[in-house]
Every structure is written in structure tokens, then in C-alpha cells.
Amino acid sequence: LYLYGKAHETFIAVEGMYTGQSVYCGKKAELVPGNTMPVGEMPPGTIICCVEHKPGDRGSFARASGDFAQVINMLENGKVRIRLPSGMKKTIHAKCRAQVGIVAGGGRIDKPLLKAGRAYHKYRVKRNAWPKVRGVAMNPVEHPHGGGNHQHIGHPSTTKRLSSPGQKVGLIAARRTGRLRGQKSFQKLKEG
């Protein structure tokens, strides 16, 4: 007598997936969007998502809608270099698994919310992050930027890295402030 239990697993939906599709996981899985396999088995340039940081942690990187990482190259000593959605390059173990493809739902934030009710419902299910009251609109007892006869900060908005928790508002340990100007600065940020 054999008893076959049904295991329900939730996967991140990859762009191009459809209802009733069979997805395969493992070393010998095909390089098809939706399948999960170790990054060491993928050729360089493969677009991947839901990438593991350590083998077996079930996915840490490139999980948000429209996000993807890319396999750059294989290194000796069983490591693989990947490019994360932020542009940062990271070295992970070749046994770390990843899903092939881009996370579905890309372009979600391109559409404006338009009204307060939509923002209310968006953040209601997430965390208490809306509405956001500006510090300058508060009283001095509530925020370092509060008070004064006009809504102004009144001192530099940058704060020290080691300042006490109540003071740590504004630009924390900023190396620079202001608008990024010129092409060179953008290039430096991308490389760094």
C-alpha cells in the first residue's frame, strides 16, 4: 500500500508562466522560464530571479515584481558571480538555486496611485508607512526639524553616523548632498 501525500509549494510567478504549466526543479531541469536549478548549471548571461544567498535558503535576491539578476561568469572554487537588480555584483555558491526568468508584474509602479484611497489600501496591508508627516510640519518636541515661525529646518539636514537615535533624521552620514550633476558622477555610482 502506497500513500502519496500532496505537497503544496508556493513559487514566485515568472513572466510567461501559465496555469497548468509543469515546472521542474533540480540539477537536470531545462533552462526554461519558471524552472529552478543551481546557478552553477546555468550558462553566463542567463536571466534569473529568486536567487539563494546560501544553498538551501529558498531565495533571497531578485524577488520583487519585475526584478531579475544575471549570471556573469563561473569562478573556480565552486563560486558564481551574479549581477543583482541594484547593479551590484555578488559572488555566491554554485549550488545556490535560482528560478529562470524575470519576476512577473513588472511595471507595477509605473501607474500612478492617483488618489489617497488607493495609497491607504496599498499601505494598510503592508505596514504603517502612510500618510507621512514631514518633520518641519511638527512641533519641536516631536521632531528635530519641528518648530519655528516658518516651516524650515534651521540647521544642516545632515547628521552624524554616531548621533543618538532621536537625532538621527534627515541625511544620515551623507558623503555629499544635492543633485547629482554630470555624467561622470553617475558612472562612479554605477561602478561603486
PDB file of C-alpha atoms in Angstrom:
ATOM      1  CA  LEU A   1       0.000   0.000   0.000  1.00  0.00           C
ATOM      2  CA  TYR A   2       1.428   3.349  -1.085  1.00  0.00           C
ATOM      3  CA  LEU A   3       0.261   6.680   0.269  1.00  0.00           C
ATOM      4  CA  TYR A   4       1.079   9.694  -1.839  1.00  0.00           C
ATOM      5  CA  GLY A   5       0.823  12.938   0.092  1.00  0.00           C
ATOM      6  CA  LYS A   6       0.181  16.144  -1.798  1.00  0.00           C
ATOM      7  CA  ALA A   7       2.730  18.870  -1.025  1.00  0.00           C
ATOM      8  CA  HIS A   8       1.709  22.457  -1.725  1.00  0.00           C
ATOM      9  CA  GLU A   9       4.580  24.754  -2.586  1.00  0.00           C
ATOM     10  CA  THR A  10       4.399  28.459  -3.385  1.00  0.00           C
ATOM     11  CA  PHE A  11       6.701  29.694  -6.127  1.00  0.00           C
ATOM     12  CA  ILE A  12       7.363  33.202  -7.346  1.00  0.00           C
ATOM     13  CA  ALA A  13       5.489  33.706 -10.619  1.00  0.00           C
ATOM     14  CA  VAL A  14       7.848  34.236 -13.530  1.00  0.00           C
ATOM     15  CA  GLU A  15       6.901  36.233 -16.615  1.00  0.00           C
ATOM     16  CA  GLY A  16       5.399  33.895 -19.205  1.00  0.00           C
ATOM     17  CA  MET A  17       4.123  31.289 -16.733  1.00  0.00           C
ATOM     18  CA  TYR A  18       0.611  29.965 -17.303  1.00  0.00           C
ATOM     19  CA  THR A  19      -1.976  27.918 -15.425  1.00  0.00           C
ATOM     20  CA  GLY A  20      -1.331  24.193 -15.656  1.00  0.00           C
ATOM     21  CA  GLN A  21       2.333  24.596 -16.548  1.00  0.00           C
ATOM     22  CA  SER A  22       4.703  21.957 -15.189  1.00  0.00           C
ATOM     23  CA  VAL A  23       7.750  23.443 -13.506  1.00  0.00           C
ATOM     24  CA  TYR A  24      10.827  21.371 -12.820  1.00  0.00           C
ATOM     25  CA  CYS A  25      13.429  21.811 -10.092  1.00  0.00           C
ATOM     26  CA  GLY A  26      16.855  20.279  -9.845  1.00  0.00           C
ATOM     27  CA  LYS A  27      20.228  19.919 -11.447  1.00  0.00           C
ATOM     28  CA  LYS A  28      18.891  18.345 -14.639  1.00  0.00           C
ATOM     29  CA  ALA A  29      15.997  20.786 -15.188  1.00  0.00           C
ATOM     30  CA  GLU A  30      15.824  22.537 -18.555  1.00  0.00           C
ATOM     31  CA  LEU A  31      16.712  26.197 -18.974  1.00  0.00           C
ATOM     32  CA  VAL A  32      13.077  27.272 -19.353  1.00  0.00           C
ATOM     33  CA  PRO A  33      11.386  30.244 -17.591  1.00  0.00           C
ATOM     34  CA  GLY A  34       9.860  29.001 -14.349  1.00  0.00           C
ATOM     35  CA  ASN A  35      12.257  26.127 -13.723  1.00  0.00           C
ATOM     36  CA  THR A  36      14.563  26.155 -10.702  1.00  0.00           C
ATOM     37  CA  MET A  37      18.141  24.950 -10.908  1.00  0.00           C
ATOM     38  CA  PRO A  38      21.577  25.595  -9.372  1.00  0.00           C
ATOM     39  CA  VAL A  39      23.286  28.711 -10.756  1.00  0.00           C
ATOM     40  CA  GLY A  40      26.389  26.608 -11.411  1.00  0.00           C
ATOM     41  CA  GLU A  41      24.445  24.731 -14.107  1.00  0.00           C
ATOM     42  CA  MET A  42      23.415  27.902 -15.965  1.00  0.00           C
ATOM     43  CA  PRO A  43      25.391  29.473 -18.809  1.00  0.00           C
ATOM     44  CA  PRO A  44      26.717  33.031 -18.332  1.00  0.00           C
ATOM     45  CA  GLY A  45      24.190  35.694 -19.278  1.00  0.00           C
ATOM     46  CA  THR A  46      21.173  33.744 -18.004  1.00  0.00           C
ATOM     47  CA  ILE A  47      18.389  35.949 -16.619  1.00  0.00           C
ATOM     48  CA  ILE A  48      17.352  34.603 -13.215  1.00  0.00           C
ATOM     49  CA  CYS A  49      15.257  35.564 -10.189  1.00  0.00           C
ATOM     50  CA  CYS A  50      14.568  34.387  -6.633  1.00  0.00           C
ATOM     51  CA  VAL A  51      18.273  33.657  -6.149  1.00  0.00           C
ATOM     52  CA  GLU A  52      19.541  31.975  -2.997  1.00  0.00           C
ATOM     53  CA  HIS A  53      22.192  33.704  -0.898  1.00  0.00           C
ATOM     54  CA  LYS A  54      23.292  30.433   0.727  1.00  0.00           C
ATOM     55  CA  PRO A  55      22.424  26.978  -0.640  1.00  0.00           C
ATOM     56  CA  GLY A  56      19.013  25.928   0.633  1.00  0.00           C
ATOM     57  CA  ASP A  57      17.696  29.273   1.948  1.00  0.00           C
ATOM     58  CA  ARG A  58      14.879  29.228  -0.670  1.00  0.00           C
ATOM     59  CA  GLY A  59      15.607  32.529  -2.371  1.00  0.00           C
ATOM     60  CA  SER A  60      16.804  35.914  -1.133  1.00  0.00           C
ATOM     61  CA  PHE A  61      17.652  38.123  -4.132  1.00  0.00           C
ATOM     62  CA  ALA A  62      15.561  39.478  -7.050  1.00  0.00           C
ATOM     63  CA  ARG A  63      12.106  38.651  -5.708  1.00  0.00           C
ATOM     64  CA  ALA A  64      10.147  41.876  -6.227  1.00  0.00           C
ATOM     65  CA  SER A  65       7.885  42.340  -9.248  1.00  0.00           C
ATOM     66  CA  GLY A  66       9.832  42.862 -12.467  1.00  0.00           C
ATOM     67  CA  ASP A  67      13.184  42.150 -10.815  1.00  0.00           C
ATOM     68  CA  PHE A  68      15.889  39.901 -12.223  1.00  0.00           C
ATOM     69  CA  ALA A  69      19.524  39.031 -11.667  1.00  0.00           C
ATOM     70  CA  GLN A  70      22.027  37.834 -14.248  1.00  0.00           C
ATOM     71  CA  VAL A  71      24.727  35.181 -14.198  1.00  0.00           C
ATOM     72  CA  ILE A  72      28.007  36.868 -15.129  1.00  0.00           C
ATOM     73  CA  ASN A  73      30.592  34.086 -15.015  1.00  0.00           C
ATOM     74  CA  MET A  74      31.796  30.977 -13.223  1.00  0.00           C
ATOM     75  CA  LEU A  75      34.759  31.184 -10.899  1.00  0.00           C
ATOM     76  CA  GLU A  76      36.967  28.358  -9.744  1.00  0.00           C
ATOM     77  CA  ASN A  77      36.415  27.066  -6.184  1.00  0.00           C
ATOM     78  CA  GLY A  78      32.714  26.458  -6.866  1.00  0.00           C
ATOM     79  CA  LYS A  79      31.524  30.064  -6.936  1.00  0.00           C
ATOM     80  CA  VAL A  80      29.433  32.027  -9.415  1.00  0.00           C
ATOM     81  CA  ARG A  81      29.329  35.769  -9.973  1.00  0.00           C
ATOM     82  CA  ILE A  82      25.912  37.349 -10.436  1.00  0.00           C
ATOM     83  CA  ARG A  83      24.647  40.870 -11.053  1.00  0.00           C
ATOM     84  CA  LEU A  84      21.834  41.878  -8.706  1.00  0.00           C
ATOM     85  CA  PRO A  85      18.919  44.200  -9.629  1.00  0.00           C
ATOM     86  CA  SER A  86      20.735  47.091  -7.906  1.00  0.00           C
ATOM     87  CA  GLY A  87      23.668  46.643 -10.308  1.00  0.00           C
ATOM     88  CA  MET A  88      25.889  45.266  -7.555  1.00  0.00           C
ATOM     89  CA  LYS A  89      27.960  42.204  -8.392  1.00  0.00           C
ATOM     90  CA  LYS A  90      27.925  39.365  -5.897  1.00  0.00           C
ATOM     91  CA  THR A  91      29.722  36.040  -5.590  1.00  0.00           C
ATOM     92  CA  ILE A  92      27.565  33.120  -4.459  1.00  0.00           C
ATOM     93  CA  HIS A  93      27.998  29.349  -4.177  1.00  0.00           C
ATOM     94  CA  ALA A  94      27.432  27.388  -7.387  1.00  0.00           C
ATOM     95  CA  LYS A  95      24.933  25.153  -5.561  1.00  0.00           C
ATOM     96  CA  CYS A  96      22.657  28.126  -4.805  1.00  0.00           C
ATOM     97  CA  ARG A  97      19.431  27.696  -6.701  1.00  0.00           C
ATOM     98  CA  ALA A  98      17.556  30.268  -8.771  1.00  0.00           C
ATOM     99  CA  GLN A  99      14.475  30.449 -10.938  1.00  0.00           C
ATOM    100  CA  VAL A 100      14.962  31.085 -14.631  1.00  0.00           C
ATOM    101  CA  GLY A 101      13.294  34.263 -15.917  1.00  0.00           C
ATOM    102  CA  ILE A 102      12.035  37.655 -14.731  1.00  0.00           C
ATOM    103  CA  VAL A 103       9.583  38.051 -11.842  1.00  0.00           C
ATOM    104  CA  ALA A 104       6.075  38.736 -13.158  1.00  0.00           C
ATOM    105  CA  GLY A 105       4.245  42.006 -12.538  1.00  0.00           C
ATOM    106  CA  GLY A 106       6.916  44.341 -13.898  1.00  0.00           C
ATOM    107  CA  GLY A 107       5.958  47.992 -14.359  1.00  0.00           C
ATOM    108  CA  ARG A 108       3.653  47.866 -11.339  1.00  0.00           C
ATOM    109  CA  ILE A 109       4.846  51.224 -10.006  1.00  0.00           C
ATOM    110  CA  ASP A 110       4.650  52.980 -13.403  1.00  0.00           C
ATOM    111  CA  LYS A 111       0.933  53.598 -12.945  1.00  0.00           C
ATOM    112  CA  PRO A 112       0.227  56.477 -10.546  1.00  0.00           C
ATOM    113  CA  LEU A 113      -1.917  55.801  -7.474  1.00  0.00           C
ATOM    114  CA  LEU A 114      -3.922  58.993  -8.262  1.00  0.00           C
ATOM    115  CA  LYS A 115      -5.962  59.114  -5.071  1.00  0.00           C
ATOM    116  CA  ALA A 116      -5.478  58.845  -1.332  1.00  0.00           C
ATOM    117  CA  GLY A 117      -7.774  55.842  -1.002  1.00  0.00           C
ATOM    118  CA  ARG A 118      -5.510  53.684  -3.167  1.00  0.00           C
ATOM    119  CA  ALA A 119      -2.440  54.684  -1.157  1.00  0.00           C
ATOM    120  CA  TYR A 120      -4.391  53.947   2.036  1.00  0.00           C
ATOM    121  CA  HIS A 121      -5.279  50.438   0.921  1.00  0.00           C
ATOM    122  CA  LYS A 122      -1.795  49.801  -0.503  1.00  0.00           C
ATOM    123  CA  TYR A 123      -0.066  50.513   2.809  1.00  0.00           C
ATOM    124  CA  ARG A 124      -2.834  49.152   5.052  1.00  0.00           C
ATOM    125  CA  VAL A 125      -1.807  45.593   4.202  1.00  0.00           C
ATOM    126  CA  LYS A 126       1.933  46.361   4.348  1.00  0.00           C
ATOM    127  CA  ARG A 127       2.953  48.475   7.356  1.00  0.00           C
ATOM    128  CA  ASN A 128       2.201  51.805   8.988  1.00  0.00           C
ATOM    129  CA  ALA A 129       4.052  53.924   6.439  1.00  0.00           C
ATOM    130  CA  TRP A 130       1.271  56.245   5.203  1.00  0.00           C
ATOM    131  CA  PRO A 131       0.451  59.109   5.473  1.00  0.00           C
ATOM    132  CA  LYS A 132       3.928  60.567   6.043  1.00  0.00           C
ATOM    133  CA  VAL A 133       4.024  63.776   8.062  1.00  0.00           C
ATOM    134  CA  ARG A 134       7.036  65.976   7.330  1.00  0.00           C
ATOM    135  CA  GLY A 135       9.331  66.770  10.225  1.00  0.00           C
ATOM    136  CA  VAL A 136       9.167  70.528   9.568  1.00  0.00           C
ATOM    137  CA  ALA A 137       5.384  70.386   9.981  1.00  0.00           C
ATOM    138  CA  MET A 138       5.747  69.028  13.546  1.00  0.00           C
ATOM    139  CA  ASN A 139       6.396  70.676  16.902  1.00  0.00           C
ATOM    140  CA  PRO A 140       9.932  70.806  18.379  1.00  0.00           C
ATOM    141  CA  VAL A 141       9.049  68.101  20.937  1.00  0.00           C
ATOM    142  CA  GLU A 142       8.149  65.659  18.160  1.00  0.00           C
ATOM    143  CA  HIS A 143      10.984  66.071  15.654  1.00  0.00           C
ATOM    144  CA  PRO A 144      14.414  67.762  15.373  1.00  0.00           C
ATOM    145  CA  HIS A 145      13.120  69.693  12.324  1.00  0.00           C
ATOM    146  CA  GLY A 146       9.975  70.911  14.115  1.00  0.00           C
ATOM    147  CA  GLY A 147       9.041  74.377  15.345  1.00  0.00           C
ATOM    148  CA  GLY A 148       9.923  77.858  14.187  1.00  0.00           C
ATOM    149  CA  ASN A 149       7.765  80.591  12.704  1.00  0.00           C
ATOM    150  CA  HIS A 150       8.182  79.235   9.191  1.00  0.00           C
ATOM    151  CA  GLN A 151       8.469  75.635   8.084  1.00  0.00           C
ATOM    152  CA  HIS A 152      12.231  75.409   7.794  1.00  0.00           C
ATOM    153  CA  ILE A 153      14.849  73.024   9.198  1.00  0.00           C
ATOM    154  CA  GLY A 154      17.048  75.828  10.521  1.00  0.00           C
ATOM    155  CA  HIS A 155      20.292  73.834  10.529  1.00  0.00           C
ATOM    156  CA  PRO A 156      22.049  71.390   8.164  1.00  0.00           C
ATOM    157  CA  SER A 157      19.877  68.352   7.413  1.00  0.00           C
ATOM    158  CA  THR A 158      22.901  66.042   7.635  1.00  0.00           C
ATOM    159  CA  THR A 159      23.515  64.113  10.862  1.00  0.00           C
ATOM    160  CA  LYS A 160      26.455  62.177  12.242  1.00  0.00           C
ATOM    161  CA  ARG A 161      26.585  58.404  11.969  1.00  0.00           C
ATOM    162  CA  LEU A 162      27.065  58.139  15.752  1.00  0.00           C
ATOM    163  CA  SER A 163      24.349  60.602  16.764  1.00  0.00           C
ATOM    164  CA  SER A 164      21.749  59.375  19.231  1.00  0.00           C
ATOM    165  CA  PRO A 165      18.590  57.665  17.850  1.00  0.00           C
ATOM    166  CA  GLY A 166      16.330  60.694  18.429  1.00  0.00           C
ATOM    167  CA  GLN A 167      18.645  62.942  16.422  1.00  0.00           C
ATOM    168  CA  LYS A 168      19.112  60.573  13.500  1.00  0.00           C
ATOM    169  CA  VAL A 169      16.819  62.224  10.984  1.00  0.00           C
ATOM    170  CA  GLY A 170      17.452  63.743   7.577  1.00  0.00           C
ATOM    171  CA  LEU A 171      20.553  62.779   5.635  1.00  0.00           C
ATOM    172  CA  ILE A 172      22.399  60.300   7.847  1.00  0.00           C
ATOM    173  CA  ALA A 173      26.201  60.355   7.455  1.00  0.00           C
ATOM    174  CA  ALA A 174      25.889  61.863   3.977  1.00  0.00           C
ATOM    175  CA  ARG A 175      29.100  61.906   1.969  1.00  0.00           C
ATOM    176  CA  ARG A 176      27.600  64.514  -0.316  1.00  0.00           C
ATOM    177  CA  THR A 177      24.294  66.346  -0.668  1.00  0.00           C
ATOM    178  CA  GLY A 178      22.422  67.979  -3.511  1.00  0.00           C
ATOM    179  CA  ARG A 179      21.528  66.961  -7.011  1.00  0.00           C
ATOM    180  CA  LEU A 180      23.752  64.559  -8.947  1.00  0.00           C
ATOM    181  CA  ARG A 181      25.158  66.530 -11.838  1.00  0.00           C
ATOM    182  CA  GLY A 182      27.247  65.391 -14.780  1.00  0.00           C
ATOM    183  CA  GLN A 183      27.704  62.011 -16.412  1.00  0.00           C
ATOM    184  CA  LYS A 184      30.886  61.097 -14.505  1.00  0.00           C
ATOM    185  CA  SER A 185      29.163  61.055 -11.133  1.00  0.00           C
ATOM    186  CA  PHE A 186      26.534  58.623 -12.456  1.00  0.00           C
ATOM    187  CA  GLN A 187      29.236  56.334 -13.798  1.00  0.00           C
ATOM    188  CA  LYS A 188      31.022  56.360 -10.431  1.00  0.00           C
ATOM    189  CA  LEU A 189      27.824  55.443  -8.612  1.00  0.00           C
ATOM    190  CA  LYS A 190      27.123  52.564 -11.013  1.00  0.00           C
ATOM    191  CA  GLU A 191      30.624  51.157 -10.616  1.00  0.00           C
ATOM    192  CA  GLY A 192      30.733  51.689  -6.848  1.00  0.00           C
TER     193      GLY A 192
END
